[in-house]
Short mmCIF file of C-alpha atoms in Angstrom, two decimals:
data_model
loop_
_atom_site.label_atom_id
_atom_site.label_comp_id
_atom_site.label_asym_id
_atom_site.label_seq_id
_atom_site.Cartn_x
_atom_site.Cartn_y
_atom_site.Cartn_z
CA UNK A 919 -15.99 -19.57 29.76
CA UNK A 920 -15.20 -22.50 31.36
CA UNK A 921 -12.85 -22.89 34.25
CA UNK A 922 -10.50 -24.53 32.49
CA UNK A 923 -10.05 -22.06 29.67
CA UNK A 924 -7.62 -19.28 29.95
CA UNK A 925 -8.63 -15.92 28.82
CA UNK A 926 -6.64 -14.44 25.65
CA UNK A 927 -5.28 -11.40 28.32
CA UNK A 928 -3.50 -14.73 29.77
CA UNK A 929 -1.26 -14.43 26.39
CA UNK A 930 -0.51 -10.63 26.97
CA UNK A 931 2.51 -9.38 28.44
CA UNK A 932 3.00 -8.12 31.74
CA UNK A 933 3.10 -4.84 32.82
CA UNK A 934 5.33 -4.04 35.48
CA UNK A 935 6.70 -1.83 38.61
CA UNK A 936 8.40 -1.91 41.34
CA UNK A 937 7.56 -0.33 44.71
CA UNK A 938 10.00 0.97 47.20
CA UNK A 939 8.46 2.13 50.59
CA UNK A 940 9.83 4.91 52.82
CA UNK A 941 9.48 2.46 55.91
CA UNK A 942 9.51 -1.57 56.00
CA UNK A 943 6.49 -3.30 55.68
CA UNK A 944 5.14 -6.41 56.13
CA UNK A 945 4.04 -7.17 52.46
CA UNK A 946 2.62 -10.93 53.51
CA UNK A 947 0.62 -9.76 56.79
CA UNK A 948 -0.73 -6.53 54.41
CA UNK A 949 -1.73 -7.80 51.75
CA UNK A 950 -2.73 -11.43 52.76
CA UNK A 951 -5.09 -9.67 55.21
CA UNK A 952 -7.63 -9.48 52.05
CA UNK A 953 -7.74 -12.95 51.58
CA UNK A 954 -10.83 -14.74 52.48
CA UNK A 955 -9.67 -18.32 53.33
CA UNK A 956 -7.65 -20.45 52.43
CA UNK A 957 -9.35 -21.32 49.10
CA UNK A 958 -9.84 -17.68 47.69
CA UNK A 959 -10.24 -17.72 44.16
CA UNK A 960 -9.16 -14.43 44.32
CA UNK A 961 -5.50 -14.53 45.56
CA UNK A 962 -2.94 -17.29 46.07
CA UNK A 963 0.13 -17.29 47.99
CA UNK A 964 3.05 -19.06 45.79
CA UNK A 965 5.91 -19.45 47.65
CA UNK A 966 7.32 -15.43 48.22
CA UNK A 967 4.62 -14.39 45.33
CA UNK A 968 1.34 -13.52 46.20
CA UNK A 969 -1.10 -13.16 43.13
CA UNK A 970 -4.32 -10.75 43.57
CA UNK A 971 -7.50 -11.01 41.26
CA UNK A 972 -10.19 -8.37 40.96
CA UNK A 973 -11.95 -5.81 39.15
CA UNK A 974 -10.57 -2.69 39.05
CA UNK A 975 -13.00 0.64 37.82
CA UNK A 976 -10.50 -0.14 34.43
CA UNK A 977 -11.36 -3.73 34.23
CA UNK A 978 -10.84 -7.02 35.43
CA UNK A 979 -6.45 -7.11 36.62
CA UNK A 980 -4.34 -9.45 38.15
CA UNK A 981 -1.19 -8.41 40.37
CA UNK A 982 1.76 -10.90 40.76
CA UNK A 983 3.59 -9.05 43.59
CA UNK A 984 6.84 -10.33 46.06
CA UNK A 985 9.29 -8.77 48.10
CA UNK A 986 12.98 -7.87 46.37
CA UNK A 987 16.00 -6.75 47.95
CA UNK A 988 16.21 -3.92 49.98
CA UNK A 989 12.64 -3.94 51.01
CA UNK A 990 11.32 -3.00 47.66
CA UNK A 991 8.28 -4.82 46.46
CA UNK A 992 8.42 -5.87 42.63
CA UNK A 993 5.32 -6.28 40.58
CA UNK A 994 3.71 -7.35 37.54
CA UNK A 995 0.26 -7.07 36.17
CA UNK A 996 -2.19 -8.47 33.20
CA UNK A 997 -5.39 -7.03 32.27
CA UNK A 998 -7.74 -4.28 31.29
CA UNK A 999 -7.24 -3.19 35.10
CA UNK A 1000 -3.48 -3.73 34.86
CA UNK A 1001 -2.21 0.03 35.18
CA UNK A 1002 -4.69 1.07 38.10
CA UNK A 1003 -3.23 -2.47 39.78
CA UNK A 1004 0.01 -1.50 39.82
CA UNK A 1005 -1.07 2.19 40.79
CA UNK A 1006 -2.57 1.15 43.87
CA UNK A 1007 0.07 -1.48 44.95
CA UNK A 1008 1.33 1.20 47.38
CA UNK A 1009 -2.01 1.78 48.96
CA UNK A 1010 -2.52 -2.06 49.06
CA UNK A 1011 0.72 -2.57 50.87
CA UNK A 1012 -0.23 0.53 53.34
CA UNK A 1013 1.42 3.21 51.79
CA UNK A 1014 -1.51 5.70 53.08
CA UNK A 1015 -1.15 4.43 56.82
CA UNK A 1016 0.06 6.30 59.07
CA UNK A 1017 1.28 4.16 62.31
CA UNK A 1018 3.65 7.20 63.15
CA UNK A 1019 0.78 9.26 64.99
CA UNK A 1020 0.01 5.96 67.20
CA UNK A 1021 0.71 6.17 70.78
CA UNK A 1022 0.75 2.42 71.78
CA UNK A 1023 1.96 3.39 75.53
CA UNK A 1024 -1.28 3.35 77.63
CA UNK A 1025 -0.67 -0.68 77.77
CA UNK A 1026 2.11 -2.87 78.56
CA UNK A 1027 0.66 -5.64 75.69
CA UNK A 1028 0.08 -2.92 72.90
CA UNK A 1029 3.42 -1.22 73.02
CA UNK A 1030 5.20 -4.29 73.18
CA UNK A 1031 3.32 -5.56 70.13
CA UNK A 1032 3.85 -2.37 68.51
CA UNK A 1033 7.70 -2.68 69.08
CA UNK A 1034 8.08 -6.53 67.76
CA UNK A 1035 5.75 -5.68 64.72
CA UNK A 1036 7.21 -2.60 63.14
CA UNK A 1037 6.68 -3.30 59.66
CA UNK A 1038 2.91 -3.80 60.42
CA UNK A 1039 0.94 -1.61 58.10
CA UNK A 1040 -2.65 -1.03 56.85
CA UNK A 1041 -3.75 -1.73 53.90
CA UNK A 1042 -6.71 -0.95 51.79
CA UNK A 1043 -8.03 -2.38 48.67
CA UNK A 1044 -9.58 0.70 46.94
CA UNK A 1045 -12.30 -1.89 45.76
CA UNK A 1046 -15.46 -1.08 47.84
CA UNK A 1047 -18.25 -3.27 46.59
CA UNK A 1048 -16.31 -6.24 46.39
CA UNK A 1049 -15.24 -5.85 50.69
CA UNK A 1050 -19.05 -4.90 51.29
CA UNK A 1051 -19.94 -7.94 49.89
CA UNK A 1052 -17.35 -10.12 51.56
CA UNK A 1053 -18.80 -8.49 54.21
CA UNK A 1054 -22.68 -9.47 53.94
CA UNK A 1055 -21.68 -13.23 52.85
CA UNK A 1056 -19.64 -13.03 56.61
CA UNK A 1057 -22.82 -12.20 58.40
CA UNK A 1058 -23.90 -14.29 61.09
CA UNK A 1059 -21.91 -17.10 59.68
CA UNK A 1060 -18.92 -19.17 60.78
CA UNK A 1061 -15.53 -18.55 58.51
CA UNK A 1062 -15.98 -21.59 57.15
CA UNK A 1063 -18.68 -21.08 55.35
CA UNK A 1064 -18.73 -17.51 54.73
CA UNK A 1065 -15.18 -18.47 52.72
CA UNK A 1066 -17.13 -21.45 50.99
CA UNK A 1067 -19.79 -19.29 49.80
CA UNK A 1068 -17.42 -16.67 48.45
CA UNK A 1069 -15.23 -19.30 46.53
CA UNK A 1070 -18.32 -20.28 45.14
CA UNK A 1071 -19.97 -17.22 43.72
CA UNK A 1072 -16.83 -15.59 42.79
CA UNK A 1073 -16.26 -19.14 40.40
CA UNK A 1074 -19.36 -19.67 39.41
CA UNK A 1075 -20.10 -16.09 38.21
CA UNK A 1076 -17.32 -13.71 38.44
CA UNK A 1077 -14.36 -14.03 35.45
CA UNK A 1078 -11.22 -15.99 34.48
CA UNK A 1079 -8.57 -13.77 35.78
CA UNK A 1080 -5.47 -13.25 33.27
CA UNK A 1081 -2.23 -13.93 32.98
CA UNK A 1082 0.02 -16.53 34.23
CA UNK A 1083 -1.77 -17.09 37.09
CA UNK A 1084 -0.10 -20.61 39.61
CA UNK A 1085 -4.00 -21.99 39.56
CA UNK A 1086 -7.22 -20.90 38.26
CA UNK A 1087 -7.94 -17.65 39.62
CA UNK A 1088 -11.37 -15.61 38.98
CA UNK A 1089 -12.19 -11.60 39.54
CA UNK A 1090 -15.35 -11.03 41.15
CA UNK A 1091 -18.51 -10.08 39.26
CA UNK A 1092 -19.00 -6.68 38.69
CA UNK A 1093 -21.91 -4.44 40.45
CA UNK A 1094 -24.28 -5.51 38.17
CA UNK A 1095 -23.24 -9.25 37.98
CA UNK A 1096 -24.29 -9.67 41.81
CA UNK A 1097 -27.90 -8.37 41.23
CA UNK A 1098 -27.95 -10.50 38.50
CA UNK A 1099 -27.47 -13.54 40.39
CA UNK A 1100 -30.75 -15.77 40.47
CA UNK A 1101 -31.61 -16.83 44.08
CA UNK A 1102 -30.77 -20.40 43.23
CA UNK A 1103 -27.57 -19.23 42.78
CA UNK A 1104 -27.04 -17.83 46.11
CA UNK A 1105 -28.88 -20.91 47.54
CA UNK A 1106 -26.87 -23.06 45.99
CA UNK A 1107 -23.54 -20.85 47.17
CA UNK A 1108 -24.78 -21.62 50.71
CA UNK A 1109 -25.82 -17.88 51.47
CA UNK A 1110 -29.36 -17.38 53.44
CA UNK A 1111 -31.84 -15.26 51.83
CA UNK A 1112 -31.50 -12.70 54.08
CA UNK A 1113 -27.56 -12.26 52.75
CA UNK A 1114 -29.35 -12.85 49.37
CA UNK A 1115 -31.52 -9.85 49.59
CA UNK A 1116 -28.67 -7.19 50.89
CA UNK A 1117 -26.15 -8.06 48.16
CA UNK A 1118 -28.75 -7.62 45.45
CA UNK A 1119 -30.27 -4.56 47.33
CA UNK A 1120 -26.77 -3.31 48.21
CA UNK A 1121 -25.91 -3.87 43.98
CA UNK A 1122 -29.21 -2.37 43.04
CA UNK A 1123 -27.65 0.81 44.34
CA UNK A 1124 -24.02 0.03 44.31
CA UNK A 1125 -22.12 2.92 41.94
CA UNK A 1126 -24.29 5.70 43.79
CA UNK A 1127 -23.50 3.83 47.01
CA UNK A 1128 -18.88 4.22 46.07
CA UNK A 1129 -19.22 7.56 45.06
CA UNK A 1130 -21.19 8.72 48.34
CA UNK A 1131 -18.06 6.73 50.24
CA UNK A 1132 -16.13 8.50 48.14
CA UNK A 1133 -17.19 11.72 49.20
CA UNK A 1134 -17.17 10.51 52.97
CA UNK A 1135 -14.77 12.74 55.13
CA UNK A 1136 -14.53 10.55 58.12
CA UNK A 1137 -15.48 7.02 59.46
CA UNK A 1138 -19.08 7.98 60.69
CA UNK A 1139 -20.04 9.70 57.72
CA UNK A 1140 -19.15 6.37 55.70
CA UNK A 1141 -20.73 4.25 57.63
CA UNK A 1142 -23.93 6.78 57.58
CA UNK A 1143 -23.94 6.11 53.85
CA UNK A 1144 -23.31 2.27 54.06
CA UNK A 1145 -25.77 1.42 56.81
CA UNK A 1146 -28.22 3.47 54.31
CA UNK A 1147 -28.82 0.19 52.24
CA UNK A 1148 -31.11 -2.19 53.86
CA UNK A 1149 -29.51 -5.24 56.03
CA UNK A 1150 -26.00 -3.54 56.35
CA UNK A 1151 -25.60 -2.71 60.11
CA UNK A 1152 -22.40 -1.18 61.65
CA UNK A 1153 -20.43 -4.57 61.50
CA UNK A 1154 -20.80 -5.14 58.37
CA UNK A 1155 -19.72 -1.70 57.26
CA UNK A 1156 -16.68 -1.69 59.93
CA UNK A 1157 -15.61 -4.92 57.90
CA UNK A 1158 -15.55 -2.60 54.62
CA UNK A 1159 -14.02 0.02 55.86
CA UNK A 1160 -11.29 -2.34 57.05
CA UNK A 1161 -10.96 -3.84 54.01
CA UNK A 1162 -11.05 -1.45 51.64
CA UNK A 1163 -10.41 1.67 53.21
CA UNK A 1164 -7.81 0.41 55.28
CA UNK A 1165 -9.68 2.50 58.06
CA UNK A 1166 -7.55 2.47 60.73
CA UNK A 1167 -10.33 3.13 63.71
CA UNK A 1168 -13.17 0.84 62.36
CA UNK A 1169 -14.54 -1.41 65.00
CA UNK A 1170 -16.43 -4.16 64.03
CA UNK A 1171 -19.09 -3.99 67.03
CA UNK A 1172 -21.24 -6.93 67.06
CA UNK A 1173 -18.64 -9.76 66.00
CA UNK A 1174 -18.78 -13.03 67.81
CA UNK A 1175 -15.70 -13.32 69.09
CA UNK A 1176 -13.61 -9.85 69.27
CA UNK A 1177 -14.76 -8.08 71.94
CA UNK A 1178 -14.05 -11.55 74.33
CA UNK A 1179 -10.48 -11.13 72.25
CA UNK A 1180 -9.66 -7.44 73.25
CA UNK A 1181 -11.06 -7.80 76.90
CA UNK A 1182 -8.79 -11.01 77.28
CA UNK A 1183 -5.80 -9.18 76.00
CA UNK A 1184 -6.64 -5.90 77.63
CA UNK A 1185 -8.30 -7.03 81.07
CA UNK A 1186 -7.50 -10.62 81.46
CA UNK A 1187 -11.46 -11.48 81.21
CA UNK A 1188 -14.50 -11.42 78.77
CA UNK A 1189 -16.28 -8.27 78.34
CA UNK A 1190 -19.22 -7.01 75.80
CA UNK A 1191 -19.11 -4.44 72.95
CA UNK A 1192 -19.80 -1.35 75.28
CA UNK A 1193 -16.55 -2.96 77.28
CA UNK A 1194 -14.14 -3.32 74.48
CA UNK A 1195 -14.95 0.01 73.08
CA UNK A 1196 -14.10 1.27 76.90
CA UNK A 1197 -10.99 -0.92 76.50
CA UNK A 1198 -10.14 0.80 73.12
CA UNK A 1199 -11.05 4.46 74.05
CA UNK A 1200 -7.35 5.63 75.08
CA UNK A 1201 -6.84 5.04 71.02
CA UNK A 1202 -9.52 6.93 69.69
CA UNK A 1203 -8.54 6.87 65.77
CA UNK A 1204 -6.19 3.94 65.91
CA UNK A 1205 -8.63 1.22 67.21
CA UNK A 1206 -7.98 -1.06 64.75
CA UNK A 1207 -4.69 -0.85 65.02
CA UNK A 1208 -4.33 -1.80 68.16
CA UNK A 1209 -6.82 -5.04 67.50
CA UNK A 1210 -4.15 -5.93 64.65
CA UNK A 1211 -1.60 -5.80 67.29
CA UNK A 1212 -3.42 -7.67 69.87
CA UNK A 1213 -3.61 -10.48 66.74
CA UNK A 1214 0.05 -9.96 66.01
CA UNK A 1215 1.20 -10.47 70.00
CA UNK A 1216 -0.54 -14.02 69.55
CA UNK A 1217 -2.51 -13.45 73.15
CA UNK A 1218 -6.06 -15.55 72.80
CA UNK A 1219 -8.58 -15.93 74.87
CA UNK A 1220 -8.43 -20.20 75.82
CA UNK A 1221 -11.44 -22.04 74.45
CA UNK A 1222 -13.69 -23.85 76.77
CA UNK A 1223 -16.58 -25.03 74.10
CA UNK A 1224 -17.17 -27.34 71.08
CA UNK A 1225 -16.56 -25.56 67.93
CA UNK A 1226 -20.28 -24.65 66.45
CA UNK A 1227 -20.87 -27.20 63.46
CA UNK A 1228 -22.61 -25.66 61.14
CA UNK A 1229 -25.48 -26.41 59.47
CA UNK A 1230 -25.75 -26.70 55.47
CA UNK A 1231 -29.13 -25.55 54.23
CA UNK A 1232 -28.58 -26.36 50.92
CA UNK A 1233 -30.91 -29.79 50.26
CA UNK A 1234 -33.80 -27.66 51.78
#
């Protein structure tokens, strides 16, 4: 199918819901969380409606969703996937968080944060393969890139998403779409072969790999089972677990810039990953909720360097 051709689900009608939270949330800063630049092929912010591609475990679904009176979110959906969409619109709008046993008090920064941003919640996507492999393209890479490379591959070999959709949209490959990627694909997506290699190794053993995260009862044991599959290391599986567990005391230890973030915020100076998890320790279970807040209160750390140009390995 060509990018310009709309899929016959476009001429279906919507299914629809409408979702009324117990507490106010933030539907933009949830849900827009997912998105991986910009550019996403995936979802697309138009105007108060924010429209979500993927591939549910029913089938390829997109979700039209926007804010309604009264705090209630109203939704629509089109596609094989269109029921389980609308079923875990709660859960992507952070129905399943629980800020209410957060304790923001041991600093002045975090509990101020936490009182200007109370409609802050956690989302998760439901969709782990998909956030594991945003994940691995995001290795080692600037955003830039990592975001190009994703636009890329999800175009160039995921699927036309349906319905009414404001642009193009496209639902990422399934599981066995990624292994079947030919390296020159990847190459030509800008990935390295090392990224290659773990998204077809990480594929290879992908629907064993969701239900043993399925049957993970804490953080640990699911990043046990994720750092199982060759070239996924604890920040790449903290990124998942953000993403689409909505995990809200993943770290992601070994990223370039967040530990300088949190020991700015926190301490008023740089420190390492052994630092900021020191920093973090008074919120054992709720660190990432505190490094959302520390994002929301709009402290950063003032840049002193040239921003790294990266290089494109493509003609090689």
């Amino acid at each position: 199918m060509t990018a310009d051709a709309a899929p016959a689900s476009a001429r279906m009608p919507a299914r629809e819901s409408e979702y009324r939270p117990r507490h106010p949330v933030d539907i933009a800063r949830a849900v827009l969380f997912q998105r991986r630049g910009r550019n996403d092929p995936t979802m697309v912010a138009d105007g108060p409606v924010i429209w979500r591609a993927s591939r549910t475990p029913e089938g390829i679904a997109t979700l039209a969703m926007r804010p309604v009176g009264g705090g209630a979110v109203r939704a629509a959906a089109w596609g094989p996937g269109a029921e389980w969409a609308l079923g875990q619109l709660p859960a992507l709008c952070g129905a399943d968080d629980r800020p209410e046993r957060f304790d923001p008090g041991a600093h002045p920064l975090v509990a101020e944060a936490h009182r200007r941003n109370p409609a802050l919640r956690l989302g998760r996507t439901g969709i782990l393969f998909d956030s594991l492999v945003c994940a691995i393209i995001e290795q080692k890479v600037t955003g830039m890139q990592a975001f190009a490379a994703w636009r890329r591959l999800v175009t160039w070999f995921g699927e036309r998403a349906p319905g009414p959709t404001p642009i193009p949209m496209f639902a990422p490959p399934p599981i066995e779409g990624w292994r079947g990627i030919p390296s020159w694909g990847f190459h030509r997506a800008g990935l390295e072969p090392p990224q290659a290699r773990t998204i077809v190794e990480a594929a290879r053993v992908g629907r064993s790999l969701v239900r043993a995260v399925g049957e993970g009862s804490d953080g640990e044991a699911v990043e046990r089972v994720l750092t199982s599959v060759r070239g996924v290391g604890v920040w790449t599986a903290a990124e998942t677990r953000i993403r689409a567990l909505g995990d809200p005391d993943a770290v992601s230890v070994g990223d370039y810039h967040l530990a300088h973030e949190v020991g700015y915020a926190l301490a008023g100076r740089r420190t390492d990953d052994a630092g900021m998890l020191e920093l973090l320790s008074p919120w054992a279970g709720q660190r990432q909720r505190v490094i959302r807040l520390i994002g929301a209160s709009g402290v950063r750390e003032p840049r002193r360097g040239p921003r790294l140009h990266p290089e494109d390995h493509r003609s090689r």
